[in-house]
Amino acid sequence: MSKTDFTDLDGKVLRTFLIILEESSVSKAADRLGVTQSAISHTLAKLRQVLGDPLFVRSGQGLTPTERALSLKEPVQQVLDGMRALTDDRPFDPLAEEISIQIATNDMPRDLIFPPLLRAFRAEGVRLRLGFIPSGVPDPNLLRSDRCQLMLTPLPPDGPDIFQKRVLISPLMIFYDAARRTPPDNWQSYCETEHVEVRFADGRSSRAVIRGVDQSQIRPPTVTLPHFNAIPSFVKGSDLISTDTLLMKHGPLAALDCAPLPFECEQVSIYMVWHQRSTNDPAHRWLRDRIEAVAAALQD
């Protein structure tokens, strides 16, 4: 068999290549794809043979891509996007397909929308596999690289190939423990109060959703946390407060008391965001519609 027999390259092989490139690890790629490490190694051996390049070399505990591998990232993604477009007009029956999707979102949209959505799907006999990664302040390259196929975020990334639709809107509230304190009742008191804040992996803060005020007057956070679910443990039994959307009362911050902000502030919108390659895919479109319906029910 010729080393340049391109017919050995199918969509699964190319998808595996991109995941190895993203994860820099055979074991992590296997975990993402739900296959054994030996299956990943076998696919990588096939790629090396067909492409005539080692593609990855071992470096410490991971893999380092060769220049050839890096140069192939964009062309391979384009090929996969073209293959996916071939199925845009296919008949779609949600009961006949297994739907698998990776979603970038933070605690609140994940916990509010997807548990009831999954329960409804299971009752209907729909086979759905969900994977979640934290979105933080999201990077459009997560969608462009197909690391995820959907985002739910109050801070949608921009780009001519990035689509968005607002699915939720909610005012910001002060979350606190009423057994320990009353909420701040004016701007100065709010600025002087000790806060709990979420800081994402990229270093940016959840405070980004507080718009229309001079944030430089607000004291630095007393406690900085990696995710919203940890907030109640620090606010309960203390004088600390957290500023988050009212929707959090139905999710991670249900155990805390809440009160309106003592100043004017824009409401927070949560957007559903996807790449243009998914716009016309019938399964993706159907899933977006169902997510939007669950979100609408939360606002009724």
PDB file of C-alpha atoms in Angstrom, residues 7-284:
ATOM      1  CA  THR A   7      -8.332   6.995   0.628  1.00  0.00           C
ATOM      2  CA  ASP A   8      -7.212   5.652   4.012  1.00  0.00           C
ATOM      3  CA  LEU A   9      -8.153   9.029   5.474  1.00  0.00           C
ATOM      4  CA  ASP A  10     -11.789   9.173   6.527  1.00  0.00           C
ATOM      5  CA  GLY A  11     -13.684  11.568   8.738  1.00  0.00           C
ATOM      6  CA  LYS A  12     -13.050   9.596  11.920  1.00  0.00           C
ATOM      7  CA  VAL A  13      -9.312   9.490  11.272  1.00  0.00           C
ATOM      8  CA  LEU A  14      -9.168  13.230  10.581  1.00  0.00           C
ATOM      9  CA  ARG A  15     -11.279  14.021  13.650  1.00  0.00           C
ATOM     10  CA  THR A  16      -8.932  11.906  15.776  1.00  0.00           C
ATOM     11  CA  PHE A  17      -5.948  13.830  14.398  1.00  0.00           C
ATOM     12  CA  LEU A  18      -7.476  17.163  15.453  1.00  0.00           C
ATOM     13  CA  ILE A  19      -8.262  15.904  18.936  1.00  0.00           C
ATOM     14  CA  ILE A  20      -4.718  14.592  19.437  1.00  0.00           C
ATOM     15  CA  LEU A  21      -3.493  17.996  18.263  1.00  0.00           C
ATOM     16  CA  GLU A  22      -5.747  19.793  20.763  1.00  0.00           C
ATOM     17  CA  GLU A  23      -5.018  17.514  23.719  1.00  0.00           C
ATOM     18  CA  SER A  24      -1.299  16.803  23.076  1.00  0.00           C
ATOM     19  CA  SER A  25      -1.971  13.400  24.621  1.00  0.00           C
ATOM     20  CA  VAL A  26      -3.047   9.969  23.402  1.00  0.00           C
ATOM     21  CA  SER A  27      -4.773   9.190  26.712  1.00  0.00           C
ATOM     22  CA  LYS A  28      -6.728  12.469  26.790  1.00  0.00           C
ATOM     23  CA  ALA A  29      -7.749  12.028  23.158  1.00  0.00           C
ATOM     24  CA  ALA A  30      -8.969   8.510  23.984  1.00  0.00           C
ATOM     25  CA  ASP A  31     -11.000   9.855  26.923  1.00  0.00           C
ATOM     26  CA  ARG A  32     -12.672  12.490  24.733  1.00  0.00           C
ATOM     27  CA  LEU A  33     -13.550  10.005  22.031  1.00  0.00           C
ATOM     28  CA  GLY A  34     -14.573   7.232  24.415  1.00  0.00           C
ATOM     29  CA  VAL A  35     -12.154   4.700  22.913  1.00  0.00           C
ATOM     30  CA  THR A  36      -9.051   2.871  24.095  1.00  0.00           C
ATOM     31  CA  GLN A  37      -5.556   4.337  23.933  1.00  0.00           C
ATOM     32  CA  SER A  38      -4.556   1.513  21.607  1.00  0.00           C
ATOM     33  CA  ALA A  39      -7.266   2.590  19.157  1.00  0.00           C
ATOM     34  CA  ILE A  40      -5.862   6.128  19.156  1.00  0.00           C
ATOM     35  CA  SER A  41      -2.333   4.797  18.700  1.00  0.00           C
ATOM     36  CA  HIS A  42      -3.493   2.650  15.772  1.00  0.00           C
ATOM     37  CA  THR A  43      -5.128   5.663  14.103  1.00  0.00           C
ATOM     38  CA  LEU A  44      -2.016   7.767  14.668  1.00  0.00           C
ATOM     39  CA  ALA A  45       0.130   5.050  13.073  1.00  0.00           C
ATOM     40  CA  LYS A  46      -2.164   5.096  10.027  1.00  0.00           C
ATOM     41  CA  LEU A  47      -1.890   8.878   9.783  1.00  0.00           C
ATOM     42  CA  ARG A  48       1.896   8.731   9.995  1.00  0.00           C
ATOM     43  CA  GLN A  49       2.027   6.147   7.239  1.00  0.00           C
ATOM     44  CA  VAL A  50      -0.322   7.970   4.878  1.00  0.00           C
ATOM     45  CA  LEU A  51       1.126  11.441   5.471  1.00  0.00           C
ATOM     46  CA  GLY A  52       4.768  10.397   5.637  1.00  0.00           C
ATOM     47  CA  ASP A  53       5.504  12.401   8.784  1.00  0.00           C
ATOM     48  CA  PRO A  54       5.774  11.514  12.496  1.00  0.00           C
ATOM     49  CA  LEU A  55       3.218  14.305  13.204  1.00  0.00           C
ATOM     50  CA  PHE A  56       3.834  14.151  16.977  1.00  0.00           C
ATOM     51  CA  VAL A  57       6.942  13.517  19.045  1.00  0.00           C
ATOM     52  CA  ARG A  58       6.974  12.653  22.724  1.00  0.00           C
ATOM     53  CA  SER A  59       7.844  15.520  25.065  1.00  0.00           C
ATOM     54  CA  GLY A  60       7.714  14.881  28.807  1.00  0.00           C
ATOM     55  CA  GLN A  61       4.245  13.559  29.640  1.00  0.00           C
ATOM     56  CA  GLY A  62       2.681  14.718  26.381  1.00  0.00           C
ATOM     57  CA  LEU A  63       3.113  15.029  22.624  1.00  0.00           C
ATOM     58  CA  THR A  64       4.541  17.926  20.648  1.00  0.00           C
ATOM     59  CA  PRO A  65       3.223  18.410  17.091  1.00  0.00           C
ATOM     60  CA  THR A  66       5.647  18.667  14.213  1.00  0.00           C
ATOM     61  CA  GLU A  67       5.530  21.617  11.823  1.00  0.00           C
ATOM     62  CA  ARG A  68       3.723  19.374   9.359  1.00  0.00           C
ATOM     63  CA  ALA A  69       1.018  18.554  11.929  1.00  0.00           C
ATOM     64  CA  LEU A  70       0.511  22.225  12.772  1.00  0.00           C
ATOM     65  CA  SER A  71       0.233  23.128   9.087  1.00  0.00           C
ATOM     66  CA  LEU A  72      -2.482  20.485   8.617  1.00  0.00           C
ATOM     67  CA  LYS A  73      -4.817  21.776  11.347  1.00  0.00           C
ATOM     68  CA  GLU A  74      -6.760  24.284   9.249  1.00  0.00           C
ATOM     69  CA  PRO A  75      -6.959  22.178   6.038  1.00  0.00           C
ATOM     70  CA  VAL A  76      -8.182  19.146   8.010  1.00  0.00           C
ATOM     71  CA  GLN A  77     -10.857  21.221   9.746  1.00  0.00           C
ATOM     72  CA  GLN A  78     -11.982  22.558   6.372  1.00  0.00           C
ATOM     73  CA  VAL A  79     -12.254  19.021   4.994  1.00  0.00           C
ATOM     74  CA  LEU A  80     -14.352  17.941   7.997  1.00  0.00           C
ATOM     75  CA  ASP A  81     -16.581  20.999   7.637  1.00  0.00           C
ATOM     76  CA  GLY A  82     -17.120  20.141   3.976  1.00  0.00           C
ATOM     77  CA  MET A  83     -17.998  16.536   4.841  1.00  0.00           C
ATOM     78  CA  ARG A  84     -20.440  17.738   7.481  1.00  0.00           C
ATOM     79  CA  ALA A  85     -22.132  20.078   5.000  1.00  0.00           C
ATOM     80  CA  LEU A  86     -22.969  17.069   2.814  1.00  0.00           C
ATOM     81  CA  THR A  87     -25.500  15.981   5.464  1.00  0.00           C
ATOM     82  CA  ASP A  88     -27.210  19.358   5.984  1.00  0.00           C
ATOM     83  CA  ASP A  89     -30.259  18.411   3.925  1.00  0.00           C
ATOM     84  CA  ARG A  90     -30.611  14.879   5.264  1.00  0.00           C
ATOM     85  CA  PRO A  91     -33.929  13.756   6.764  1.00  0.00           C
ATOM     86  CA  PHE A  92     -33.642  13.990  10.528  1.00  0.00           C
ATOM     87  CA  ASP A  93     -35.437  11.806  13.037  1.00  0.00           C
ATOM     88  CA  PRO A  94     -34.322  12.447  16.643  1.00  0.00           C
ATOM     89  CA  LEU A  95     -35.420   8.945  17.620  1.00  0.00           C
ATOM     90  CA  ALA A  96     -33.292   7.329  14.938  1.00  0.00           C
ATOM     91  CA  GLU A  97     -29.970   9.043  15.670  1.00  0.00           C
ATOM     92  CA  GLU A  98     -27.712   9.308  18.689  1.00  0.00           C
ATOM     93  CA  ILE A  99     -26.982  12.989  19.218  1.00  0.00           C
ATOM     94  CA  SER A 100     -23.635  13.849  20.776  1.00  0.00           C
ATOM     95  CA  ILE A 101     -22.605  17.412  21.561  1.00  0.00           C
ATOM     96  CA  GLN A 102     -19.868  19.183  23.499  1.00  0.00           C
ATOM     97  CA  ILE A 103     -21.035  22.401  25.174  1.00  0.00           C
ATOM     98  CA  ALA A 104     -18.979  25.222  26.658  1.00  0.00           C
ATOM     99  CA  THR A 105     -20.830  26.894  29.512  1.00  0.00           C
ATOM    100  CA  ASN A 106     -20.508  27.826  33.162  1.00  0.00           C
ATOM    101  CA  ASP A 107     -22.414  26.489  36.157  1.00  0.00           C
ATOM    102  CA  MET A 108     -25.644  28.451  35.922  1.00  0.00           C
ATOM    103  CA  PRO A 109     -26.763  27.824  32.311  1.00  0.00           C
ATOM    104  CA  ARG A 110     -25.580  24.224  32.551  1.00  0.00           C
ATOM    105  CA  ASP A 111     -27.491  23.436  35.747  1.00  0.00           C
ATOM    106  CA  LEU A 112     -30.657  25.313  34.791  1.00  0.00           C
ATOM    107  CA  ILE A 113     -31.160  24.128  31.238  1.00  0.00           C
ATOM    108  CA  PHE A 114     -29.593  20.749  30.633  1.00  0.00           C
ATOM    109  CA  PRO A 115     -30.860  18.505  33.467  1.00  0.00           C
ATOM    110  CA  PRO A 116     -34.546  19.112  32.538  1.00  0.00           C
ATOM    111  CA  LEU A 117     -33.667  18.886  28.846  1.00  0.00           C
ATOM    112  CA  LEU A 118     -31.967  15.518  29.339  1.00  0.00           C
ATOM    113  CA  ARG A 119     -34.882  14.193  31.423  1.00  0.00           C
ATOM    114  CA  ALA A 120     -37.327  15.205  28.687  1.00  0.00           C
ATOM    115  CA  PHE A 121     -35.228  13.570  26.000  1.00  0.00           C
ATOM    116  CA  ARG A 122     -34.906  10.322  27.935  1.00  0.00           C
ATOM    117  CA  ALA A 123     -38.667  10.221  28.458  1.00  0.00           C
ATOM    118  CA  GLU A 124     -39.145  10.647  24.704  1.00  0.00           C
ATOM    119  CA  GLY A 125     -36.606   7.966  23.828  1.00  0.00           C
ATOM    120  CA  VAL A 126     -34.082  10.416  22.353  1.00  0.00           C
ATOM    121  CA  ARG A 127     -30.481   9.252  22.714  1.00  0.00           C
ATOM    122  CA  LEU A 128     -28.416  12.270  23.743  1.00  0.00           C
ATOM    123  CA  ARG A 129     -24.816  12.369  24.956  1.00  0.00           C
ATOM    124  CA  LEU A 130     -23.734  15.637  26.571  1.00  0.00           C
ATOM    125  CA  GLY A 131     -20.223  16.792  27.372  1.00  0.00           C
ATOM    126  CA  PHE A 132     -19.419  20.057  29.137  1.00  0.00           C
ATOM    127  CA  ILE A 133     -16.355  22.239  29.374  1.00  0.00           C
ATOM    128  CA  PRO A 134     -16.134  25.535  31.295  1.00  0.00           C
ATOM    129  CA  SER A 135     -16.508  28.532  29.031  1.00  0.00           C
ATOM    130  CA  GLY A 136     -15.124  31.273  31.283  1.00  0.00           C
ATOM    131  CA  VAL A 137     -14.990  34.308  29.035  1.00  0.00           C
ATOM    132  CA  PRO A 138     -15.310  32.241  25.872  1.00  0.00           C
ATOM    133  CA  ASP A 139     -12.860  32.093  22.998  1.00  0.00           C
ATOM    134  CA  PRO A 140     -14.379  31.728  19.493  1.00  0.00           C
ATOM    135  CA  ASN A 141     -11.587  29.279  18.649  1.00  0.00           C
ATOM    136  CA  LEU A 142     -13.329  26.721  20.860  1.00  0.00           C
ATOM    137  CA  LEU A 143     -16.054  26.661  18.203  1.00  0.00           C
ATOM    138  CA  ARG A 144     -13.793  27.109  15.199  1.00  0.00           C
ATOM    139  CA  SER A 145     -11.643  24.138  16.221  1.00  0.00           C
ATOM    140  CA  ASP A 146     -14.765  22.059  16.969  1.00  0.00           C
ATOM    141  CA  ARG A 147     -13.574  21.671  20.583  1.00  0.00           C
ATOM    142  CA  CYS A 148     -17.210  22.383  21.355  1.00  0.00           C
ATOM    143  CA  GLN A 149     -20.246  22.730  19.112  1.00  0.00           C
ATOM    144  CA  LEU A 150     -22.300  25.101  21.261  1.00  0.00           C
ATOM    145  CA  MET A 151     -21.785  27.770  23.918  1.00  0.00           C
ATOM    146  CA  LEU A 152     -24.113  29.327  26.453  1.00  0.00           C
ATOM    147  CA  THR A 153     -22.599  32.518  27.797  1.00  0.00           C
ATOM    148  CA  PRO A 154     -23.381  36.110  28.808  1.00  0.00           C
ATOM    149  CA  LEU A 155     -20.257  37.199  26.909  1.00  0.00           C
ATOM    150  CA  PRO A 156     -20.617  35.864  23.357  1.00  0.00           C
ATOM    151  CA  PRO A 157     -17.461  35.982  21.242  1.00  0.00           C
ATOM    152  CA  ASP A 158     -17.487  37.921  17.974  1.00  0.00           C
ATOM    153  CA  GLY A 159     -16.592  36.790  14.488  1.00  0.00           C
ATOM    154  CA  PRO A 160     -18.085  36.645  10.987  1.00  0.00           C
ATOM    155  CA  ASP A 161     -18.353  32.859  11.328  1.00  0.00           C
ATOM    156  CA  ILE A 162     -19.907  32.954  14.819  1.00  0.00           C
ATOM    157  CA  PHE A 163     -23.701  32.963  15.259  1.00  0.00           C
ATOM    158  CA  GLN A 164     -25.608  33.862  18.414  1.00  0.00           C
ATOM    159  CA  LYS A 165     -29.130  34.073  19.797  1.00  0.00           C
ATOM    160  CA  ARG A 166     -30.277  35.371  23.170  1.00  0.00           C
ATOM    161  CA  VAL A 167     -32.114  32.707  25.163  1.00  0.00           C
ATOM    162  CA  LEU A 168     -32.265  34.176  28.694  1.00  0.00           C
ATOM    163  CA  ILE A 169     -32.299  37.605  30.310  1.00  0.00           C
ATOM    164  CA  SER A 170     -32.015  38.278  34.024  1.00  0.00           C
ATOM    165  CA  PRO A 171     -31.314  41.182  36.407  1.00  0.00           C
ATOM    166  CA  LEU A 172     -28.233  41.128  38.617  1.00  0.00           C
ATOM    167  CA  MET A 173     -28.849  40.611  42.332  1.00  0.00           C
ATOM    168  CA  ILE A 174     -26.915  40.681  45.590  1.00  0.00           C
ATOM    169  CA  PHE A 175     -26.637  37.237  47.186  1.00  0.00           C
ATOM    170  CA  TYR A 176     -26.010  37.192  50.926  1.00  0.00           C
ATOM    171  CA  ASP A 177     -26.859  35.463  54.215  1.00  0.00           C
ATOM    172  CA  ALA A 178     -29.790  37.296  55.856  1.00  0.00           C
ATOM    173  CA  ALA A 179     -28.946  35.668  59.200  1.00  0.00           C
ATOM    174  CA  ARG A 180     -25.675  37.607  59.216  1.00  0.00           C
ATOM    175  CA  ARG A 181     -26.359  40.911  57.510  1.00  0.00           C
ATOM    176  CA  THR A 182     -28.640  43.116  55.427  1.00  0.00           C
ATOM    177  CA  PRO A 183     -27.725  43.823  51.799  1.00  0.00           C
ATOM    178  CA  PRO A 184     -25.965  47.085  50.880  1.00  0.00           C
ATOM    179  CA  ASP A 185     -28.552  49.809  50.300  1.00  0.00           C
ATOM    180  CA  ASN A 186     -26.529  52.333  48.267  1.00  0.00           C
ATOM    181  CA  TRP A 187     -23.629  52.493  45.799  1.00  0.00           C
ATOM    182  CA  GLN A 188     -21.002  53.491  48.366  1.00  0.00           C
ATOM    183  CA  SER A 189     -22.009  50.729  50.767  1.00  0.00           C
ATOM    184  CA  TYR A 190     -21.961  48.223  47.925  1.00  0.00           C
ATOM    185  CA  CYS A 191     -18.466  49.280  46.860  1.00  0.00           C
ATOM    186  CA  GLU A 192     -17.158  48.967  50.425  1.00  0.00           C
ATOM    187  CA  THR A 193     -18.660  45.530  51.109  1.00  0.00           C
ATOM    188  CA  GLU A 194     -16.465  42.431  50.936  1.00  0.00           C
ATOM    189  CA  HIS A 195     -17.222  40.366  47.848  1.00  0.00           C
ATOM    190  CA  VAL A 196     -16.873  36.826  46.613  1.00  0.00           C
ATOM    191  CA  GLU A 197     -16.055  36.644  42.915  1.00  0.00           C
ATOM    192  CA  VAL A 198     -15.505  33.982  40.271  1.00  0.00           C
ATOM    193  CA  ARG A 199     -12.300  34.212  38.249  1.00  0.00           C
ATOM    194  CA  PHE A 200     -12.055  32.041  35.161  1.00  0.00           C
ATOM    195  CA  ALA A 201      -9.050  30.048  33.970  1.00  0.00           C
ATOM    196  CA  ASP A 202      -8.060  32.765  31.485  1.00  0.00           C
ATOM    197  CA  GLY A 203      -7.761  35.284  34.334  1.00  0.00           C
ATOM    198  CA  ARG A 204     -10.906  37.255  33.559  1.00  0.00           C
ATOM    199  CA  SER A 205     -13.607  37.838  36.133  1.00  0.00           C
ATOM    200  CA  SER A 206     -17.342  37.238  36.430  1.00  0.00           C
ATOM    201  CA  ARG A 207     -17.545  40.938  37.278  1.00  0.00           C
ATOM    202  CA  ALA A 208     -17.434  41.570  33.510  1.00  0.00           C
ATOM    203  CA  VAL A 209     -21.251  41.284  33.427  1.00  0.00           C
ATOM    204  CA  ILE A 210     -21.666  44.327  35.720  1.00  0.00           C
ATOM    205  CA  ARG A 211     -22.065  47.056  33.118  1.00  0.00           C
ATOM    206  CA  GLY A 212     -22.843  50.741  33.186  1.00  0.00           C
ATOM    207  CA  VAL A 213     -20.954  51.513  36.434  1.00  0.00           C
ATOM    208  CA  ASP A 214     -17.405  52.509  37.391  1.00  0.00           C
ATOM    209  CA  GLN A 215     -16.026  49.206  38.620  1.00  0.00           C
ATOM    210  CA  SER A 216     -12.792  50.801  39.789  1.00  0.00           C
ATOM    211  CA  GLN A 217     -14.704  52.023  42.866  1.00  0.00           C
ATOM    212  CA  ILE A 218     -15.619  48.467  43.930  1.00  0.00           C
ATOM    213  CA  ARG A 219     -13.145  46.969  46.382  1.00  0.00           C
ATOM    214  CA  PRO A 220     -11.131  43.960  45.185  1.00  0.00           C
ATOM    215  CA  PRO A 221     -12.725  40.590  46.015  1.00  0.00           C
ATOM    216  CA  THR A 222     -11.998  39.055  49.397  1.00  0.00           C
ATOM    217  CA  VAL A 223     -12.449  35.546  47.984  1.00  0.00           C
ATOM    218  CA  THR A 224     -11.814  34.493  44.389  1.00  0.00           C
ATOM    219  CA  LEU A 225     -13.244  31.153  43.266  1.00  0.00           C
ATOM    220  CA  PRO A 226     -12.951  29.007  40.109  1.00  0.00           C
ATOM    221  CA  HIS A 227     -16.692  28.347  39.705  1.00  0.00           C
ATOM    222  CA  PHE A 228     -20.106  29.502  40.922  1.00  0.00           C
ATOM    223  CA  ASN A 229     -21.035  26.353  42.837  1.00  0.00           C
ATOM    224  CA  ALA A 230     -18.459  27.222  45.501  1.00  0.00           C
ATOM    225  CA  ILE A 231     -19.994  30.622  46.340  1.00  0.00           C
ATOM    226  CA  PRO A 232     -22.579  29.491  48.960  1.00  0.00           C
ATOM    227  CA  SER A 233     -19.924  27.799  51.099  1.00  0.00           C
ATOM    228  CA  PHE A 234     -18.179  31.140  51.584  1.00  0.00           C
ATOM    229  CA  VAL A 235     -21.195  33.477  51.764  1.00  0.00           C
ATOM    230  CA  LYS A 236     -23.260  31.350  54.166  1.00  0.00           C
ATOM    231  CA  GLY A 237     -22.468  32.288  57.752  1.00  0.00           C
ATOM    232  CA  SER A 238     -20.438  35.356  56.750  1.00  0.00           C
ATOM    233  CA  ASP A 239     -20.790  39.051  55.870  1.00  0.00           C
ATOM    234  CA  LEU A 240     -19.623  38.419  52.317  1.00  0.00           C
ATOM    235  CA  ILE A 241     -21.823  39.081  49.290  1.00  0.00           C
ATOM    236  CA  SER A 242     -21.804  37.908  45.694  1.00  0.00           C
ATOM    237  CA  THR A 243     -23.282  39.689  42.684  1.00  0.00           C
ATOM    238  CA  ASP A 244     -24.869  37.299  40.205  1.00  0.00           C
ATOM    239  CA  THR A 245     -27.986  36.949  38.057  1.00  0.00           C
ATOM    240  CA  LEU A 246     -31.405  36.276  39.590  1.00  0.00           C
ATOM    241  CA  LEU A 247     -31.426  33.003  37.641  1.00  0.00           C
ATOM    242  CA  MET A 248     -28.740  31.750  40.030  1.00  0.00           C
ATOM    243  CA  LYS A 249     -31.481  31.548  42.662  1.00  0.00           C
ATOM    244  CA  HIS A 250     -32.843  28.570  40.713  1.00  0.00           C
ATOM    245  CA  GLY A 251     -29.429  26.961  40.488  1.00  0.00           C
ATOM    246  CA  PRO A 252     -26.056  27.206  42.273  1.00  0.00           C
ATOM    247  CA  LEU A 253     -27.078  29.971  44.718  1.00  0.00           C
ATOM    248  CA  ALA A 254     -30.479  28.605  45.775  1.00  0.00           C
ATOM    249  CA  ALA A 255     -29.391  28.408  49.442  1.00  0.00           C
ATOM    250  CA  LEU A 256     -28.646  32.144  49.695  1.00  0.00           C
ATOM    251  CA  ASP A 257     -30.874  35.182  50.185  1.00  0.00           C
ATOM    252  CA  CYS A 258     -30.954  37.783  47.439  1.00  0.00           C
ATOM    253  CA  ALA A 259     -31.883  41.427  46.982  1.00  0.00           C
ATOM    254  CA  PRO A 260     -31.818  43.913  44.087  1.00  0.00           C
ATOM    255  CA  LEU A 261     -28.717  45.986  43.447  1.00  0.00           C
ATOM    256  CA  PRO A 262     -28.932  49.447  45.056  1.00  0.00           C
ATOM    257  CA  PHE A 263     -27.990  51.134  41.759  1.00  0.00           C
ATOM    258  CA  GLU A 264     -28.942  51.025  38.087  1.00  0.00           C
ATOM    259  CA  CYS A 265     -27.275  48.240  36.129  1.00  0.00           C
ATOM    260  CA  GLU A 266     -27.941  46.528  32.807  1.00  0.00           C
ATOM    261  CA  GLN A 267     -29.637  43.149  32.888  1.00  0.00           C
ATOM    262  CA  VAL A 268     -27.557  40.138  31.905  1.00  0.00           C
ATOM    263  CA  SER A 269     -28.370  38.262  28.716  1.00  0.00           C
ATOM    264  CA  ILE A 270     -27.369  34.637  28.146  1.00  0.00           C
ATOM    265  CA  TYR A 271     -26.650  33.785  24.531  1.00  0.00           C
ATOM    266  CA  MET A 272     -26.554  30.505  22.673  1.00  0.00           C
ATOM    267  CA  VAL A 273     -23.535  30.619  20.335  1.00  0.00           C
ATOM    268  CA  TRP A 274     -22.443  28.303  17.533  1.00  0.00           C
ATOM    269  CA  HIS A 275     -20.175  28.156  14.494  1.00  0.00           C
ATOM    270  CA  GLN A 276     -21.517  28.673  10.999  1.00  0.00           C
ATOM    271  CA  ARG A 277     -20.738  25.027  10.115  1.00  0.00           C
ATOM    272  CA  SER A 278     -23.551  23.970  12.477  1.00  0.00           C
ATOM    273  CA  THR A 279     -26.175  26.460  11.321  1.00  0.00           C
ATOM    274  CA  ASN A 280     -27.913  24.211   8.816  1.00  0.00           C
ATOM    275  CA  ASP A 281     -27.209  20.840  10.402  1.00  0.00           C
ATOM    276  CA  PRO A 282     -30.696  19.439  11.139  1.00  0.00           C
ATOM    277  CA  ALA A 283     -29.727  17.754  14.427  1.00  0.00           C
ATOM    278  CA  HIS A 284     -27.958  20.855  15.707  1.00  0.00           C
TER     279      HIS A 284
END
